[in-house]
mmCIF file of C-alpha atoms in Angstrom:
data_model
loop_
_atom_site.group_PDB
_atom_site.id
_atom_site.type_symbol
_atom_site.label_atom_id
_atom_site.label_comp_id
_atom_site.label_asym_id
_atom_site.label_seq_id
_atom_site.Cartn_x
_atom_site.Cartn_y
_atom_site.Cartn_z
ATOM 1 C CA ILE A 1 2.840 -6.197 -40.314
ATOM 2 C CA SER A 2 5.809 -4.629 -38.616
ATOM 3 C CA PRO A 3 5.845 -0.845 -38.202
ATOM 4 C CA LEU A 4 8.924 1.299 -38.282
ATOM 5 C CA VAL A 5 8.858 2.415 -34.658
ATOM 6 C CA GLU A 6 11.569 5.032 -35.086
ATOM 7 C CA GLN A 7 9.657 6.695 -37.904
ATOM 8 C CA GLU A 8 6.414 6.467 -35.923
ATOM 9 C CA ASN A 9 8.026 8.244 -32.967
ATOM 10 C CA ASN A 10 9.371 11.011 -35.224
ATOM 11 C CA ILE A 11 5.911 11.599 -36.669
ATOM 12 C CA LYS A 12 4.346 11.500 -33.211
ATOM 13 C CA ASP A 13 6.935 13.943 -31.819
ATOM 14 C CA SER A 14 6.433 16.286 -34.757
ATOM 15 C CA LEU A 15 2.647 16.139 -34.429
ATOM 16 C CA GLU A 16 2.771 16.722 -30.685
ATOM 17 C CA ASN A 17 5.125 19.677 -31.192
ATOM 18 C CA ASP A 18 2.815 21.180 -33.815
ATOM 19 C CA LEU A 19 -0.233 20.768 -31.575
ATOM 20 C CA GLU A 20 1.580 22.274 -28.603
ATOM 21 C CA GLU A 21 2.585 25.241 -30.762
ATOM 22 C CA ILE A 22 -1.011 25.716 -31.910
ATOM 23 C CA ARG A 23 -2.259 25.510 -28.330
ATOM 24 C CA ASP A 24 0.321 28.051 -27.171
ATOM 25 C CA GLN A 25 -0.720 30.441 -29.946
ATOM 26 C CA ASP A 26 -4.387 29.867 -29.177
ATOM 27 C CA GLU A 27 -3.914 30.673 -25.477
ATOM 28 C CA ALA A 28 -2.940 34.202 -26.454
ATOM 29 C CA SER A 29 -6.175 34.614 -28.414
ATOM 30 C CA SER A 30 -9.800 34.482 -27.322
ATOM 31 C CA PHE A 31 -10.216 30.964 -28.749
ATOM 32 C CA SER A 32 -8.059 28.008 -27.814
ATOM 33 C CA LEU A 33 -7.868 24.280 -28.349
ATOM 34 C CA PRO A 34 -9.028 22.600 -25.115
ATOM 35 C CA ASP A 35 -6.588 20.339 -23.289
ATOM 36 C CA ASP A 36 -9.058 17.434 -23.378
ATOM 37 C CA VAL A 37 -9.023 17.532 -27.203
ATOM 38 C CA LEU A 38 -5.245 17.184 -27.154
ATOM 39 C CA SER A 39 -5.225 14.392 -24.576
ATOM 40 C CA LYS A 40 -8.023 12.469 -26.312
ATOM 41 C CA GLY A 41 -6.208 12.936 -29.611
ATOM 42 C CA LYS A 42 -3.148 11.238 -28.157
ATOM 43 C CA GLU A 43 -5.315 8.329 -27.021
ATOM 44 C CA MET A 44 -6.878 8.075 -30.475
ATOM 45 C CA MET A 45 -3.483 7.624 -32.142
ATOM 46 C CA GLU A 46 -3.336 4.028 -30.867
ATOM 47 C CA VAL A 47 -6.910 3.354 -32.005
ATOM 48 C CA TYR A 48 -6.106 4.611 -35.505
ATOM 49 C CA TYR A 49 -2.951 2.492 -35.526
ATOM 50 C CA TYR A 50 -4.936 -0.668 -34.733
ATOM 51 C CA LEU A 51 -7.531 0.124 -37.414
ATOM 52 C CA TYR A 52 -4.871 0.880 -40.006
ATOM 53 C CA ALA A 53 -3.143 -2.391 -39.214
ATOM 54 C CA ILE A 54 -6.242 -4.607 -39.256
ATOM 55 C CA GLU A 55 -7.746 -3.059 -42.395
ATOM 56 C CA ASN A 56 -4.526 -3.515 -44.336
ATOM 57 C CA TYR A 57 -3.908 -6.940 -42.816
ATOM 58 C CA ILE A 58 -7.284 -8.046 -44.151
ATOM 59 C CA ARG A 59 -6.576 -6.524 -47.575
ATOM 60 C CA LEU A 60 -3.277 -8.409 -47.763
ATOM 61 C CA PHE A 61 -4.949 -11.605 -46.546
ATOM 62 C CA LEU A 62 -7.608 -11.286 -49.265
ATOM 63 C CA ASP A 63 -4.940 -10.640 -51.872
ATOM 64 C CA ARG A 64 -2.930 -13.681 -50.781
ATOM 65 C CA THR A 65 -5.978 -15.936 -50.611
ATOM 66 C CA PHE A 66 -7.283 -14.849 -54.020
ATOM 67 C CA THR A 67 -3.821 -15.214 -55.551
ATOM 68 C CA ILE A 68 -3.536 -18.766 -54.213
ATOM 69 C CA SER A 69 -7.039 -19.632 -55.422
ATOM 70 C CA PHE A 70 -7.100 -17.857 -58.800
ATOM 71 C CA GLY A 71 -3.590 -16.691 -59.657
ATOM 72 C CA GLU A 72 -2.060 -13.224 -59.996
ATOM 73 C CA ASN A 73 -4.840 -11.787 -62.170
ATOM 74 C CA TYR A 74 -7.641 -12.850 -59.862
ATOM 75 C CA ILE A 75 -9.668 -9.626 -59.922
ATOM 76 C CA SER A 76 -11.667 -10.646 -63.008
ATOM 77 C CA ARG A 77 -12.312 -14.107 -61.558
ATOM 78 C CA ILE A 78 -13.783 -13.169 -58.185
ATOM 79 C CA ASN A 79 -17.319 -12.113 -57.350
ATOM 80 C CA ILE A 80 -17.322 -8.344 -56.846
ATOM 81 C CA PRO A 81 -20.724 -6.665 -56.434
ATOM 82 C CA GLN A 82 -21.435 -4.146 -59.195
ATOM 83 C CA SER A 83 -21.715 -1.264 -56.716
ATOM 84 C CA VAL A 84 -18.253 -2.084 -55.371
ATOM 85 C CA SER A 85 -16.801 -2.240 -58.895
ATOM 86 C CA LYS A 86 -18.287 1.203 -59.590
ATOM 87 C CA ASN A 87 -16.685 2.561 -56.407
ATOM 88 C CA ILE A 88 -13.289 1.162 -57.413
ATOM 89 C CA ALA A 89 -13.546 2.732 -60.871
ATOM 90 C CA GLY A 90 -14.674 6.064 -59.415
ATOM 91 C CA ARG A 91 -11.800 6.177 -56.946
ATOM 92 C CA LYS A 92 -9.304 5.406 -59.701
ATOM 93 C CA ARG A 93 -10.747 8.221 -61.848
ATOM 94 C CA SER A 94 -10.538 10.611 -58.935
ATOM 95 C CA GLU A 95 -6.951 9.558 -58.280
ATOM 96 C CA LYS A 96 -6.001 10.325 -61.896
ATOM 97 C CA LYS A 97 -7.492 13.823 -61.577
ATOM 98 C CA ASN A 98 -5.835 14.491 -58.232
ATOM 99 C CA THR A 99 -2.280 13.467 -58.969
ATOM 100 C CA TRP A 100 -1.009 15.206 -55.845
ATOM 101 C CA VAL A 101 -2.693 12.471 -53.760
ATOM 102 C CA ARG A 102 -0.682 9.315 -53.287
ATOM 103 C CA VAL A 103 -1.858 6.209 -55.149
ATOM 104 C CA ARG A 104 -3.809 3.867 -52.870
ATOM 105 C CA GLY A 105 -2.038 0.706 -53.945
ATOM 106 C CA ASP A 106 -1.221 -1.665 -56.743
ATOM 107 C CA SER A 107 -4.311 -3.807 -56.151
ATOM 108 C CA ASP A 108 -7.996 -3.002 -56.550
ATOM 109 C CA LEU A 109 -8.402 -4.216 -52.973
ATOM 110 C CA PHE A 110 -6.847 -0.956 -51.783
ATOM 111 C CA TYR A 111 -9.696 0.970 -53.405
ATOM 112 C CA LEU A 112 -12.335 -0.783 -51.306
ATOM 113 C CA ASP A 113 -14.061 0.592 -48.235
ATOM 114 C CA PHE A 114 -13.720 -1.370 -45.019
ATOM 115 C CA SER A 115 -17.296 -2.636 -45.349
ATOM 116 C CA ASP A 116 -16.518 -3.831 -48.889
ATOM 117 C CA LEU A 117 -13.890 -6.195 -47.494
ATOM 118 C CA ASN A 118 -16.612 -8.006 -45.574
ATOM 119 C CA SER A 119 -18.863 -8.291 -48.623
ATOM 120 C CA LEU A 120 -15.949 -9.566 -50.683
ATOM 121 C CA ILE A 121 -15.360 -12.367 -48.181
ATOM 122 C CA ILE A 122 -19.048 -13.290 -48.123
ATOM 123 C CA ASN A 123 -19.459 -13.092 -51.925
ATOM 124 C CA ASN A 124 -16.422 -15.347 -52.369
ATOM 125 C CA TRP A 125 -17.078 -17.641 -49.430
ATOM 126 C CA ASP A 126 -15.636 -20.732 -51.127
ATOM 127 C CA SER A 127 -12.204 -19.092 -50.960
ATOM 128 C CA PHE A 128 -12.572 -18.244 -47.257
ATOM 129 C CA LYS A 129 -14.656 -21.013 -45.688
ATOM 130 C CA ASP A 130 -11.547 -22.861 -44.496
ATOM 131 C CA PHE A 131 -10.294 -19.784 -42.634
ATOM 132 C CA PHE A 132 -13.332 -18.862 -40.553
ATOM 133 C CA PRO A 133 -15.811 -20.897 -38.497
ATOM 134 C CA ASP A 134 -18.696 -19.439 -40.519
ATOM 135 C CA GLN A 135 -19.812 -16.261 -42.292
ATOM 136 C CA ALA A 136 -21.517 -14.870 -39.201
ATOM 137 C CA TRP A 137 -18.283 -15.088 -37.204
ATOM 138 C CA ILE A 138 -16.190 -12.947 -39.542
ATOM 139 C CA SER A 139 -19.070 -10.648 -40.501
ATOM 140 C CA SER A 140 -19.885 -9.797 -36.892
ATOM 141 C CA LYS A 141 -16.262 -8.964 -36.131
ATOM 142 C CA LEU A 142 -15.827 -6.854 -39.250
ATOM 143 C CA ASP A 143 -19.157 -5.088 -38.618
ATOM 144 C CA GLU A 144 -18.047 -4.148 -35.105
ATOM 145 C CA LEU A 145 -14.692 -2.919 -36.424
ATOM 146 C CA TYR A 146 -16.496 -0.935 -39.116
ATOM 147 C CA ILE A 147 -18.550 0.929 -36.510
ATOM 148 C CA ILE A 148 -15.401 1.841 -34.580
ATOM 149 C CA ARG A 149 -13.594 2.736 -37.809
ATOM 150 C CA ASN A 150 -16.370 5.173 -38.720
ATOM 151 C CA LEU A 151 -16.102 6.851 -35.334
ATOM 152 C CA VAL A 152 -12.379 7.353 -35.903
ATOM 153 C CA ALA A 153 -12.861 8.449 -39.529
ATOM 154 C CA HIS A 154 -15.253 11.170 -38.353
ATOM 155 C CA ASN A 155 -12.979 12.269 -35.507
ATOM 156 C CA SER A 156 -15.209 11.002 -32.726
ATOM 157 C CA TYR A 157 -13.749 9.809 -29.480
ATOM 158 C CA VAL A 158 -13.519 6.045 -28.952
ATOM 159 C CA GLY A 159 -13.804 5.022 -25.326
ATOM 160 C CA GLU A 160 -12.256 2.174 -23.371
ATOM 161 C CA HIS A 161 -14.994 -0.345 -24.240
ATOM 162 C CA GLU A 162 -14.663 0.300 -27.969
ATOM 163 C CA CYS A 163 -10.869 0.064 -27.696
ATOM 164 C CA ASN A 164 -11.232 -3.327 -26.033
ATOM 165 C CA VAL A 165 -13.629 -4.515 -28.767
ATOM 166 C CA LEU A 166 -11.144 -3.324 -31.390
ATOM 167 C CA LYS A 167 -8.219 -5.137 -29.791
ATOM 168 C CA VAL A 168 -10.125 -8.377 -29.160
ATOM 169 C CA ASN A 169 -11.512 -8.506 -32.707
ATOM 170 C CA PHE A 170 -8.110 -7.671 -34.167
ATOM 171 C CA LYS A 171 -6.421 -10.445 -32.195
ATOM 172 C CA SER A 172 -9.200 -12.948 -32.915
ATOM 173 C CA ILE A 173 -9.085 -12.362 -36.670
ATOM 174 C CA VAL A 174 -5.297 -12.513 -36.824
ATOM 175 C CA LYS A 175 -5.184 -15.675 -34.721
ATOM 176 C CA GLN A 176 -7.899 -17.343 -36.808
ATOM 177 C CA ILE A 177 -6.174 -16.501 -40.101
ATOM 178 C CA ASN A 178 -2.725 -17.519 -38.901
ATOM 179 C CA ILE A 179 -3.908 -20.877 -37.557
ATOM 180 C CA SER A 180 -5.526 -21.633 -40.925
ATOM 181 C CA PHE A 181 -2.509 -20.844 -43.123
#
């Protein structure tokens, strides 16, 4: 995963300019956006970036592993819980109705929730047992990331400890996968 740093900076600059403009407008009114919300928001950009990277890294890893094990049309050959299959189908239906929203991806894996990625690994353990020490190892890391991901998804602040957990788990998973390939 290699981000386009120039594009990232343009988005960041644009976002910061928009937020500054909103704050300046708010200061003239009786209600304003507090400075700590803006400063914490800037801190949260890195947290989101890590989560975006690790979630998509895992999706791509699953795709690659399943393709190696079962071929290009692996989706019908892997063990997907029925509830997860229903979620995939529902998200695809919703996407067809809301054509203004960008398509999630060309693989069903991009229609899964973060927690579904963990269950997919566990339900297809034979494909992943050579990559991880055991199921508990990967599950515990993904569970911790899921908790942090939910905080970010619901616009809660993630403190220094949670950031450290995120970074350590991210690096551990990447290192474990890369050593195994």
